[in-house]
Tab-separated table of C-alpha atoms and ligand atoms in Angstrom:
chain	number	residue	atom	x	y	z
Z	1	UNK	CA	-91.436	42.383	-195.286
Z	2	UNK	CA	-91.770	40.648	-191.649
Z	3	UNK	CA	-89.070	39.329	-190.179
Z	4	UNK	CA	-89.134	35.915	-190.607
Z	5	UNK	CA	-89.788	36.379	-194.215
Z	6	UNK	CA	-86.753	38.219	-194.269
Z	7	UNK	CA	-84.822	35.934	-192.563
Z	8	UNK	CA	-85.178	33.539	-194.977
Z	9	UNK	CA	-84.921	35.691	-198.232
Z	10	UNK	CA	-81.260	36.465	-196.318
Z	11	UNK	CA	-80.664	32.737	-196.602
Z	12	UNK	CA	-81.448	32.040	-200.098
Z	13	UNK	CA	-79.423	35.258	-200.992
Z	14	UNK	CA	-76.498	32.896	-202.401
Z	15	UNK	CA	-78.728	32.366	-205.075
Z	16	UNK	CA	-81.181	35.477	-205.135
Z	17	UNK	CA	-79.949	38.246	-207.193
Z	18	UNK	CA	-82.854	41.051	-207.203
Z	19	UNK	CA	-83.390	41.363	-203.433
Z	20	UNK	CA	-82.866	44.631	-202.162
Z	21	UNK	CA	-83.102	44.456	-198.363
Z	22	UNK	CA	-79.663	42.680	-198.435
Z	23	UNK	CA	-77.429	39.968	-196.419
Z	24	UNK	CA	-78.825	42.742	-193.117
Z	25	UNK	CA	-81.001	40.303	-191.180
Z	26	UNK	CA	-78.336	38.251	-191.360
Z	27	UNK	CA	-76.535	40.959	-189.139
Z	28	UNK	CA	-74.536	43.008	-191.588
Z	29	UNK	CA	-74.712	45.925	-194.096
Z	30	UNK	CA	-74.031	44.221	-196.741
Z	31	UNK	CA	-74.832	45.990	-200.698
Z	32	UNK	CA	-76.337	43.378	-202.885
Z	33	UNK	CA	-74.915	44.902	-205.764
Z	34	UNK	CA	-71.722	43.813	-204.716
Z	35	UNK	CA	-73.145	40.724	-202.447
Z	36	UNK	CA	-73.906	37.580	-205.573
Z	37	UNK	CA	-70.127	36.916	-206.478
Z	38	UNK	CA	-68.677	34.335	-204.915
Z	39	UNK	CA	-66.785	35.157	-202.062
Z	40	UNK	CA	-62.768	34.358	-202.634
Z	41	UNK	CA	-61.960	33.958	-198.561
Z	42	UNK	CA	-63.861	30.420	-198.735
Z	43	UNK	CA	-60.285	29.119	-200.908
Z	44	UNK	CA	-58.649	30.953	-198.054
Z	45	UNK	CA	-57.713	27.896	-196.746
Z	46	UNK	CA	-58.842	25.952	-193.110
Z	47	UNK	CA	-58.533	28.431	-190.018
Z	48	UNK	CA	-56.041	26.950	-187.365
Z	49	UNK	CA	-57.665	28.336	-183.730
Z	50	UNK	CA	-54.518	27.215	-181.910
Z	51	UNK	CA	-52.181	29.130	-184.320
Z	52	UNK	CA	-49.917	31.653	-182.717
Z	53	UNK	CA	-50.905	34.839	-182.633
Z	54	UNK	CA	-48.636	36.947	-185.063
Z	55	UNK	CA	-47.031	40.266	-183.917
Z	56	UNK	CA	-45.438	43.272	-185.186
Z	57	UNK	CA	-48.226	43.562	-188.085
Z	58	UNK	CA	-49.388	46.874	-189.626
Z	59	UNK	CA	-53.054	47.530	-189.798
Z	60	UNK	CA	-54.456	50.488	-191.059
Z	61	UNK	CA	-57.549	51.766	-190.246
Z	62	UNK	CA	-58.924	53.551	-193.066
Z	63	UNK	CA	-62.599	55.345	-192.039
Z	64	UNK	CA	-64.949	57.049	-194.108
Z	65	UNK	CA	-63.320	60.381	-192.711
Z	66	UNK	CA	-61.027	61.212	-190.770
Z	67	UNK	CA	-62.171	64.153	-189.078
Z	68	UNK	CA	-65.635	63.043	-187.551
Z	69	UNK	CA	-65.322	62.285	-184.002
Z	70	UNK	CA	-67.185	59.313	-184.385
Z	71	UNK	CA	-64.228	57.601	-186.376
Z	72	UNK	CA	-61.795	59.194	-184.206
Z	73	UNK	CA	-63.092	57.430	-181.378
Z	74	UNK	CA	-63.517	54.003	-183.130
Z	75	UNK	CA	-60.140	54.271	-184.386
Z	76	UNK	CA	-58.509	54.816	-181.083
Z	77	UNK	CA	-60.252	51.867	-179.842
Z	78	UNK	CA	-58.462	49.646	-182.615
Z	79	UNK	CA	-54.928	51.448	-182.023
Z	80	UNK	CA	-55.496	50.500	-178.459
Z	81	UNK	CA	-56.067	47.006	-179.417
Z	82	UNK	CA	-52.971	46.710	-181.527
Z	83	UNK	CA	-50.731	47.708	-178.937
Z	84	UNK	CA	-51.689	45.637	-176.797
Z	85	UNK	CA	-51.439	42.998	-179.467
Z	86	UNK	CA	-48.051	43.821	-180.443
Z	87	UNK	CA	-48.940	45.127	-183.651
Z	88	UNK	CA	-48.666	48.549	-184.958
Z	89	UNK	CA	-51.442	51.146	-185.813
Z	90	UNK	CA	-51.741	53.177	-188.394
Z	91	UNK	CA	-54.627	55.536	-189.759
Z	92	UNK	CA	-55.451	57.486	-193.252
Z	93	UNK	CA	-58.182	58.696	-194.959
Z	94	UNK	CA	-59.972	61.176	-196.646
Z	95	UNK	CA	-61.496	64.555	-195.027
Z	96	UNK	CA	-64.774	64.509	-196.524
Z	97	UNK	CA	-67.181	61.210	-195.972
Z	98	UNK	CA	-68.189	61.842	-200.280
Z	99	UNK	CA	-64.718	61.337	-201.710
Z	100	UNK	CA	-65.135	58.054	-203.163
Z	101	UNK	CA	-62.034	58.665	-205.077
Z	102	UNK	CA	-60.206	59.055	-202.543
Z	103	UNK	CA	-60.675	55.933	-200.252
Z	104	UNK	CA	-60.139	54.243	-203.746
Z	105	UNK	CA	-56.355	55.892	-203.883
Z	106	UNK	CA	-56.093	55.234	-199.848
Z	107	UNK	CA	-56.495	51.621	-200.054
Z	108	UNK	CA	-54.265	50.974	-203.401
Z	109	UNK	CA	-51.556	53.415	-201.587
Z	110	UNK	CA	-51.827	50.968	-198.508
Z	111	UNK	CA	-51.539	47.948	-200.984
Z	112	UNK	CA	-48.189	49.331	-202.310
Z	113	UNK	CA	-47.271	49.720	-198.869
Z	114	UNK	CA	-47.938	46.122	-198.109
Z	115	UNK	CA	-49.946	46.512	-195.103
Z	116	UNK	CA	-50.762	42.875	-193.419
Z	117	UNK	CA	-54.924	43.953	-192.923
Z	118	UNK	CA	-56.818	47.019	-193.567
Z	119	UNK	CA	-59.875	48.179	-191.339
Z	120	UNK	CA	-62.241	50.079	-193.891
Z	121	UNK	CA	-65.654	52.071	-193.286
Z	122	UNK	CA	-67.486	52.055	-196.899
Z	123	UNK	CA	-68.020	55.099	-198.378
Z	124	UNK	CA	-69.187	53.081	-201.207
Z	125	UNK	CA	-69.853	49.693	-201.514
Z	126	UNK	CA	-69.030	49.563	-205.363
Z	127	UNK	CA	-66.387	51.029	-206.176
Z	128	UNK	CA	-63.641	50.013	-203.385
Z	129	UNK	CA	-64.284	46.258	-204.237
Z	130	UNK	CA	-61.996	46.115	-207.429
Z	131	UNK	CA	-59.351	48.187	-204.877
Z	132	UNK	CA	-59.921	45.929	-202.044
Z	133	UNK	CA	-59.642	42.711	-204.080
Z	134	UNK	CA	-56.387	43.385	-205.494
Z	135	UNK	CA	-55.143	44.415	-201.728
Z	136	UNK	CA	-56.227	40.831	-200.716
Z	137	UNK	CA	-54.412	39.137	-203.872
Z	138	UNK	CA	-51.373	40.878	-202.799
Z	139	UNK	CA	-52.050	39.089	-199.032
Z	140	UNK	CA	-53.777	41.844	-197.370
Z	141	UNK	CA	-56.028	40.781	-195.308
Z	142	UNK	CA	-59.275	43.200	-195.920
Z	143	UNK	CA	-62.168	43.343	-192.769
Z	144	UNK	CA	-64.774	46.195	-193.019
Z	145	UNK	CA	-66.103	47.932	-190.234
Z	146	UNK	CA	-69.053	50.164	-189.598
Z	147	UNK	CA	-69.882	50.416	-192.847
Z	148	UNK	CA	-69.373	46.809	-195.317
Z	149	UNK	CA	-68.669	46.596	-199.092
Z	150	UNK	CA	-69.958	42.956	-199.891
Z	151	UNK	CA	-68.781	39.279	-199.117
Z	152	UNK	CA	-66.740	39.439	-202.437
Z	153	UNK	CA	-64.571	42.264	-201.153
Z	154	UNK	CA	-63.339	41.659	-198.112
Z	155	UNK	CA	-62.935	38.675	-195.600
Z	156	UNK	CA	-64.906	39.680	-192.852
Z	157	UNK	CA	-67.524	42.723	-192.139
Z	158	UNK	CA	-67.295	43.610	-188.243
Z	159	UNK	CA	-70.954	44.934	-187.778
Z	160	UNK	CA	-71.717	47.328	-185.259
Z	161	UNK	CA	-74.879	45.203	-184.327
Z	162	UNK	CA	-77.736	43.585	-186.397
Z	163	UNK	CA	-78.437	46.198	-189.177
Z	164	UNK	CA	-82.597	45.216	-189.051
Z	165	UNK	CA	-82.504	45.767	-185.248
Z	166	UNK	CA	-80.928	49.137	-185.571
Z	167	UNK	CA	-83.317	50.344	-188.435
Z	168	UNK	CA	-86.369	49.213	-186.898
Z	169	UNK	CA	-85.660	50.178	-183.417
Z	170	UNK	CA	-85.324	53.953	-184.436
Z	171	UNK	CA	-88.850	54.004	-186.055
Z	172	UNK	CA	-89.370	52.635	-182.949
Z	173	UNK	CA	-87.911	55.718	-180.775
Z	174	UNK	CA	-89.565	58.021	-182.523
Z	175	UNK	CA	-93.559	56.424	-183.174
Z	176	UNK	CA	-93.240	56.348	-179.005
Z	177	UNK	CA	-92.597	60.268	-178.863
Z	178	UNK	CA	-95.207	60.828	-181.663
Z	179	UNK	CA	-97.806	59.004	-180.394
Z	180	UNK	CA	-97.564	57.003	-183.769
Z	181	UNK	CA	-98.855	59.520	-185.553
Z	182	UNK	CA	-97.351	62.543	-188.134
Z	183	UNK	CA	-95.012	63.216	-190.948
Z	184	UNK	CA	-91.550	62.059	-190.595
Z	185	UNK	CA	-88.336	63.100	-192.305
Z	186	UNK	CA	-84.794	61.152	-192.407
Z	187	UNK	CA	-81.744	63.167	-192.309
Z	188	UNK	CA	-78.730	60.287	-193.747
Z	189	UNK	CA	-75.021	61.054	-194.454
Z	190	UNK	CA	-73.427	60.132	-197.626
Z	191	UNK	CA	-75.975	58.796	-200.689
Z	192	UNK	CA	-73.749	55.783	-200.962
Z	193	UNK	CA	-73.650	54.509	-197.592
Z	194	UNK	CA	-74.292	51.230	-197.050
Z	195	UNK	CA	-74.380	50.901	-193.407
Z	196	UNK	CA	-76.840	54.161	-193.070
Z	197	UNK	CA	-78.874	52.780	-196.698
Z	198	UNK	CA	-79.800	49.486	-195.205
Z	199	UNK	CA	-81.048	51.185	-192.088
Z	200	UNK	CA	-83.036	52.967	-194.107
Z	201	UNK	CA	-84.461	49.927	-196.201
Z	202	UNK	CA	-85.006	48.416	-192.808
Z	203	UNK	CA	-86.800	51.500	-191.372
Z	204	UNK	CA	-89.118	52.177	-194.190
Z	205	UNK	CA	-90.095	48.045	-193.751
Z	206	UNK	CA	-90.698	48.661	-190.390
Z	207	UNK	CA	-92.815	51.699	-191.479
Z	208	UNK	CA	-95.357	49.212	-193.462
Z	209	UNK	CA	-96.396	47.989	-190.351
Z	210	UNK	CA	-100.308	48.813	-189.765
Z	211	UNK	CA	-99.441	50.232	-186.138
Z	212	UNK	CA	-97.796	53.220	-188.093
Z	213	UNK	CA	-100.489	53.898	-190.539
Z	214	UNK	CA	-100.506	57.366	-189.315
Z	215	UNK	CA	-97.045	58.110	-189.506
Z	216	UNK	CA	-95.692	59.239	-193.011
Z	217	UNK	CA	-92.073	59.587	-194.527
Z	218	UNK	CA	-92.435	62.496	-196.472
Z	219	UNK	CA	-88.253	62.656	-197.318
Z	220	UNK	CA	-85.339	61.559	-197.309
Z	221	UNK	CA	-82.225	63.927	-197.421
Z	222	UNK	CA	-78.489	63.735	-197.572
Z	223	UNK	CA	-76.265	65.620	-195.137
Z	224	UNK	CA	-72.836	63.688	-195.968
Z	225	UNK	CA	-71.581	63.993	-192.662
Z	226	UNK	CA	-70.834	67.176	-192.969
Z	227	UNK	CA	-71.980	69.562	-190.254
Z	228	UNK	CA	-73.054	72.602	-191.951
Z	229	UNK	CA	-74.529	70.530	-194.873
Z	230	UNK	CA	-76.882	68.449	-192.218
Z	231	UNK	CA	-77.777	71.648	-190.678
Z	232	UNK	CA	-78.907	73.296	-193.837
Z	233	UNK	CA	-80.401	70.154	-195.146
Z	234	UNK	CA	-82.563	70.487	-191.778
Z	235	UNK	CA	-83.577	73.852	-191.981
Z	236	UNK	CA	-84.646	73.030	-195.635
Z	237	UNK	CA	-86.681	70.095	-194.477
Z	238	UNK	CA	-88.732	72.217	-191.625
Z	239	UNK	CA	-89.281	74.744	-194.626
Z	240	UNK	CA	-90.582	72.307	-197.114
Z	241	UNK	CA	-92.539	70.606	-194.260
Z	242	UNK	CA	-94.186	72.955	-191.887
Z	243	UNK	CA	-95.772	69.981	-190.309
Z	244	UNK	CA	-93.101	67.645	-189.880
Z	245	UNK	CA	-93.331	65.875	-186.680
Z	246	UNK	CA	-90.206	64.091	-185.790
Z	247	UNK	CA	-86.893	63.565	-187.750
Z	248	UNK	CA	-84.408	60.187	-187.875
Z	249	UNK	CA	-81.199	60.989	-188.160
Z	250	UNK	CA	-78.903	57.546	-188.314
Z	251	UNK	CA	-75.619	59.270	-188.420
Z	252	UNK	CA	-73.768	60.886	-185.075
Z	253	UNK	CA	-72.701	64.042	-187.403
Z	254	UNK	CA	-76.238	64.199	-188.638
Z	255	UNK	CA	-78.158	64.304	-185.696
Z	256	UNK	CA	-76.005	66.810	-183.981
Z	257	UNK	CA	-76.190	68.865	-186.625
Z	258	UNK	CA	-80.357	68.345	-186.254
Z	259	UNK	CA	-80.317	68.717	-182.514
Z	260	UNK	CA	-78.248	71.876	-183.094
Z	261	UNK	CA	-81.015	73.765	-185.781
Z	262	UNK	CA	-83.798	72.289	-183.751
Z	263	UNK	CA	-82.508	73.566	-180.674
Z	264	UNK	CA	-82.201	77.035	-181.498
Z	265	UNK	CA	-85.343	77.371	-183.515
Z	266	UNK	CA	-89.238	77.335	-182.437
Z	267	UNK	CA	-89.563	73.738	-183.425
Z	268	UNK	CA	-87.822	72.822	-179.868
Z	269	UNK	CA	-89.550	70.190	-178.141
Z	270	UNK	CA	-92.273	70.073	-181.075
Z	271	UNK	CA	-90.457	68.249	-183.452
Z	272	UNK	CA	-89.227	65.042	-182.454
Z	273	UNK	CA	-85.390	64.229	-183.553
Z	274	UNK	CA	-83.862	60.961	-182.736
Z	275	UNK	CA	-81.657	58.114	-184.295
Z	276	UNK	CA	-77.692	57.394	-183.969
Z	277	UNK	CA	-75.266	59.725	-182.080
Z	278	UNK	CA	-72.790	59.834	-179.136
Z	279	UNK	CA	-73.736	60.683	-175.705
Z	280	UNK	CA	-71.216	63.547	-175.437
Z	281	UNK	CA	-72.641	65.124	-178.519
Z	282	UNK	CA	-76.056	65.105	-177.700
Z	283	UNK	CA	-76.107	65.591	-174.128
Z	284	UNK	CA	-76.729	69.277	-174.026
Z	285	UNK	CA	-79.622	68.558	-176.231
Z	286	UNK	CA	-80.955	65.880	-173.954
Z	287	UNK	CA	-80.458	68.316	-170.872
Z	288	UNK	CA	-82.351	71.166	-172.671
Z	289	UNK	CA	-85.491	69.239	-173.821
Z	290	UNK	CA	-84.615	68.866	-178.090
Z	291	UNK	CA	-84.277	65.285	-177.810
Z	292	UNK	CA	-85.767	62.582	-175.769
Z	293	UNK	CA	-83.674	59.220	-176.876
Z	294	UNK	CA	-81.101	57.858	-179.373
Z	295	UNK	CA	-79.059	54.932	-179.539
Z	296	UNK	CA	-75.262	54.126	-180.772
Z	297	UNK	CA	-73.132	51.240	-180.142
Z	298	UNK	CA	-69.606	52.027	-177.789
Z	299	UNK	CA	-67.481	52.977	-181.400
Z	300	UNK	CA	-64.147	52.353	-179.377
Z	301	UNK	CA	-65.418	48.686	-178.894
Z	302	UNK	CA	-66.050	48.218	-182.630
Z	303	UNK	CA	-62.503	49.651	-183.649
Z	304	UNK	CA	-61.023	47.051	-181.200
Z	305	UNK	CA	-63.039	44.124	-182.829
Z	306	UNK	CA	-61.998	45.005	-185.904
Z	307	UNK	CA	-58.262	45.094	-185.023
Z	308	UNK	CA	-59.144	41.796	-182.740
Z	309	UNK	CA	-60.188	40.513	-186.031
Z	310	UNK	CA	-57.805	41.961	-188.477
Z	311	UNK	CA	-55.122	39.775	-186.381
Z	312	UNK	CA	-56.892	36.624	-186.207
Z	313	UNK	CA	-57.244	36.774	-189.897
Z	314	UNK	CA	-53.658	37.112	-190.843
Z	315	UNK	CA	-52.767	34.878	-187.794
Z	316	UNK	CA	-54.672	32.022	-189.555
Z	317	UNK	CA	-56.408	31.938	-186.460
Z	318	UNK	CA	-59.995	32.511	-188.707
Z	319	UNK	CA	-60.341	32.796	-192.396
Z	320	UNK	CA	-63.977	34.784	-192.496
Z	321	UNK	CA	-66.155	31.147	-192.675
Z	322	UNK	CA	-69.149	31.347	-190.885
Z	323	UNK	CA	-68.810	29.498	-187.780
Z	324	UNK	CA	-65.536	30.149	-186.992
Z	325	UNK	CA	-64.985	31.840	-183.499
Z	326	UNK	CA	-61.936	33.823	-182.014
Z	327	UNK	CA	-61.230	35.803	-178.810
Z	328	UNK	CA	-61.249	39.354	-178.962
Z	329	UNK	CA	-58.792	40.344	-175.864
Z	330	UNK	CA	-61.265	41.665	-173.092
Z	331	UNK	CA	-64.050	42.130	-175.431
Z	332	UNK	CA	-64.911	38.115	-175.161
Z	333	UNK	CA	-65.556	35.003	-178.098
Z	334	UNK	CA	-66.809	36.029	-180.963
Z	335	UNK	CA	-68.007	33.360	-183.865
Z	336	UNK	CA	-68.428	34.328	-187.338
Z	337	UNK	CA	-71.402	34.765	-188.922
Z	338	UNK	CA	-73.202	34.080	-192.176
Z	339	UNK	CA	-71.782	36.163	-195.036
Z	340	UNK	CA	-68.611	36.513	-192.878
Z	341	UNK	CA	-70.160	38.811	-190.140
Z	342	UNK	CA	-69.098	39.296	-186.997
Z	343	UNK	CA	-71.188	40.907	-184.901
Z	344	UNK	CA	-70.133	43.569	-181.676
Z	345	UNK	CA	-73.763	43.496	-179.704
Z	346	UNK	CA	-76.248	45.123	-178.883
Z	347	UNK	CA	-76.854	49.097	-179.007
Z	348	UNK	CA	-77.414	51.190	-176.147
Z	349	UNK	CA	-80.247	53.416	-175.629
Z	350	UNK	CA	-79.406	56.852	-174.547
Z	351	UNK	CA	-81.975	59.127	-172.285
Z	352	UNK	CA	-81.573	61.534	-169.518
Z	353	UNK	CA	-81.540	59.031	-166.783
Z	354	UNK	CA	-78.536	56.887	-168.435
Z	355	UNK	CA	-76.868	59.856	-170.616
Z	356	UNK	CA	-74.149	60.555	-167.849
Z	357	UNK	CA	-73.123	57.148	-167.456
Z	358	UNK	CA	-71.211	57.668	-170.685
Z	359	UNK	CA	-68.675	59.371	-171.940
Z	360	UNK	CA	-67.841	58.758	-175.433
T	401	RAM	C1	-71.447	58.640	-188.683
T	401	RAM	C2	-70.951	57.758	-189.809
T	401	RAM	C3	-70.829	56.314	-189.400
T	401	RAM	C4	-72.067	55.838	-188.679
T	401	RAM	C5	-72.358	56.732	-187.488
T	401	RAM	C6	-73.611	56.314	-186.767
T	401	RAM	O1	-70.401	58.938	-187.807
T	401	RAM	O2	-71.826	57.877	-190.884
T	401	RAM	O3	-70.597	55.531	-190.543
T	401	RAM	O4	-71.941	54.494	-188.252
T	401	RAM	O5	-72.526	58.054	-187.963
């Protein structure tokens, strides 16, 4: 679909109910399944921009796992945030980015607990909104972050930058190392993912495009964010696929994982790999020739929004209406955006003349 026909198919989503490429051009990664229901923050009430900021609030950060350094890094970034708002951090969550379950049981544990805000990364869209909407009629304000539920489910979905741009712009990476030409393979995390699935929806519509008529996306597989699982599911991709040119891997445990097989395996500097990872983790693999370029936002930033956020909300400073705009600490303004988005920026580009600039 081009752009500007997306665009406005994002608008008319309110009363749409079929479309699949969801409220993502309109910034987020938002799951239409989950998207058509009205969304209870608009009987939230009128924001107050001048009202004082509250202190001494609990947030919890609860990511789609706890042990992947990605999260780790994102979450310091809102406990950082906290403190210096006078409000106290805390984090839990499960150890494995496919136990649904479990993020289910973390967020009505953190409703018991009365919690003033949650910060969740999706594991799955569907079934944390019945969770996430009782925590919110028990006061509990809900914002998602990296990876959104729907409108209905929360009251405001700090994105890590516009969903379409990331999807696209990865295609992108990779056609320029191919030459715009050869199979292609996408290595994901989790099968329920909504931030990584509407990448993907936006990649394969940047696919249709006639400038990569000879480029082909012969699979997609699932690594879960699991290390060993993404390197297997690798492996088993180059052995399906003898002639697989290039692999996208939008997930920072995923395309280390890639970088890793690829690097130790005759496919080095044959087989393209790029797509979404930190600089620290793919460094060495930038330095020895396996990858050329990838992109990811700064995670730490996005965990402070999301606290920054989390606070305005249960300040009354915002109530999740488009339009609405708050200041973030150092980070800057930030106004809301349709469907209750707020959006970080823009992603960084990561090569060997930039990589040592970072250090995340
Ligand atoms: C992994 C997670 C996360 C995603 C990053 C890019 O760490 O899947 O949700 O945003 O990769």
């Amino acid at each position: 679909m081009p752009r500007a026909t997306l665009r406005r198919a994002c608008r008319a989503l309110a009363t749409v109910t079929t479309l699949t490429l969801a409220a993502t051009a309109c910034g987020g990664t938002t799951k239409d399944d989950v998207k058509n229901e009205a969304a209870p923050r608009a009987a939230a009430g009128k924001a107050d921009p001048d009202a004082a900021l509250k202190k001494d609030l609990t947030v919890a950060f609860l990511p789609k796992q706890v042990n992947n350094p990605y999260f780790t890094v994102a979450d310091k970034g809102g406990e950082k945030a906290l403190k210096e708002l006078g409000s106290t951090y805390k984090e839990t969550g499960p150890n494995s980015a496919t136990d649904t379950s479990g993020q289910v049981s973390y967020v009505n544990t953190l409703t018991q607990q009365q919690v003033d805000a949650i910060a969740v990364s999706a594991q799955d869209p569907g079934s944390l909104c019945t969770a996430l909407k009782q925590a919110r009629k028990n006061g509990i304000k809900v914002v998602t972050y990296d990876s959104d539920t729907g409108p209905a489910c929360r009251d405001a979905f700090v994105s890590q930058a516009s969903a379409e741009d990331l999807g696209r712009t990865q295609v992108q990476l990779l056609a320029k190392q191919l030459d715009h030409k050869g199979e292609i393979a996408i290595l994901s995390a989790a099968q329920t993912a909504t931030n990584q699935n509407t990448w993907i929806d936006f990649m394969k519509d940047e696919l249709k495009d006639p400038k990569y008529k000879d480029m082909k996306l012969v699979k997609t597989v699932y690594g879960n964010d699991d290390p060993q699982a993404s390197f297997q599911q690798t492996q088993g991709l180059l052995q399906e696929h003898p002639e697989l040119a290039g692999i996208i891997s939008p997930t920072t445990v995923g395309i280390k994982a890639a970088a890793q097989y690829l690097s130790g395996s005759k496919y080095k500097g044959k087989v393209a790999l790029t797509g979404l990872g930190t600089p620290n983790d793919m460094r060495e693999y930038v330095t020895n020739g396996t990858v050329d370029a990838f992109e990811l936002w700064d995670p730490a930033r996005l965990g402070a929004l999301a606290a920054h956020t989390a606070v305005a909300l249960k300040s009354g400073r915002i109530t999740g209406k488009e339009g609405e705009t708050f200041k973030a600490g150092a980070l800057g303004t930030f106004t809301v955006g349709e469907d209750g988005v707020v959006n970080l920026g823009k992603p960084t580009v990561f090569d060997k003349r930039n990589i040592d600039d970072f250090d995340f």
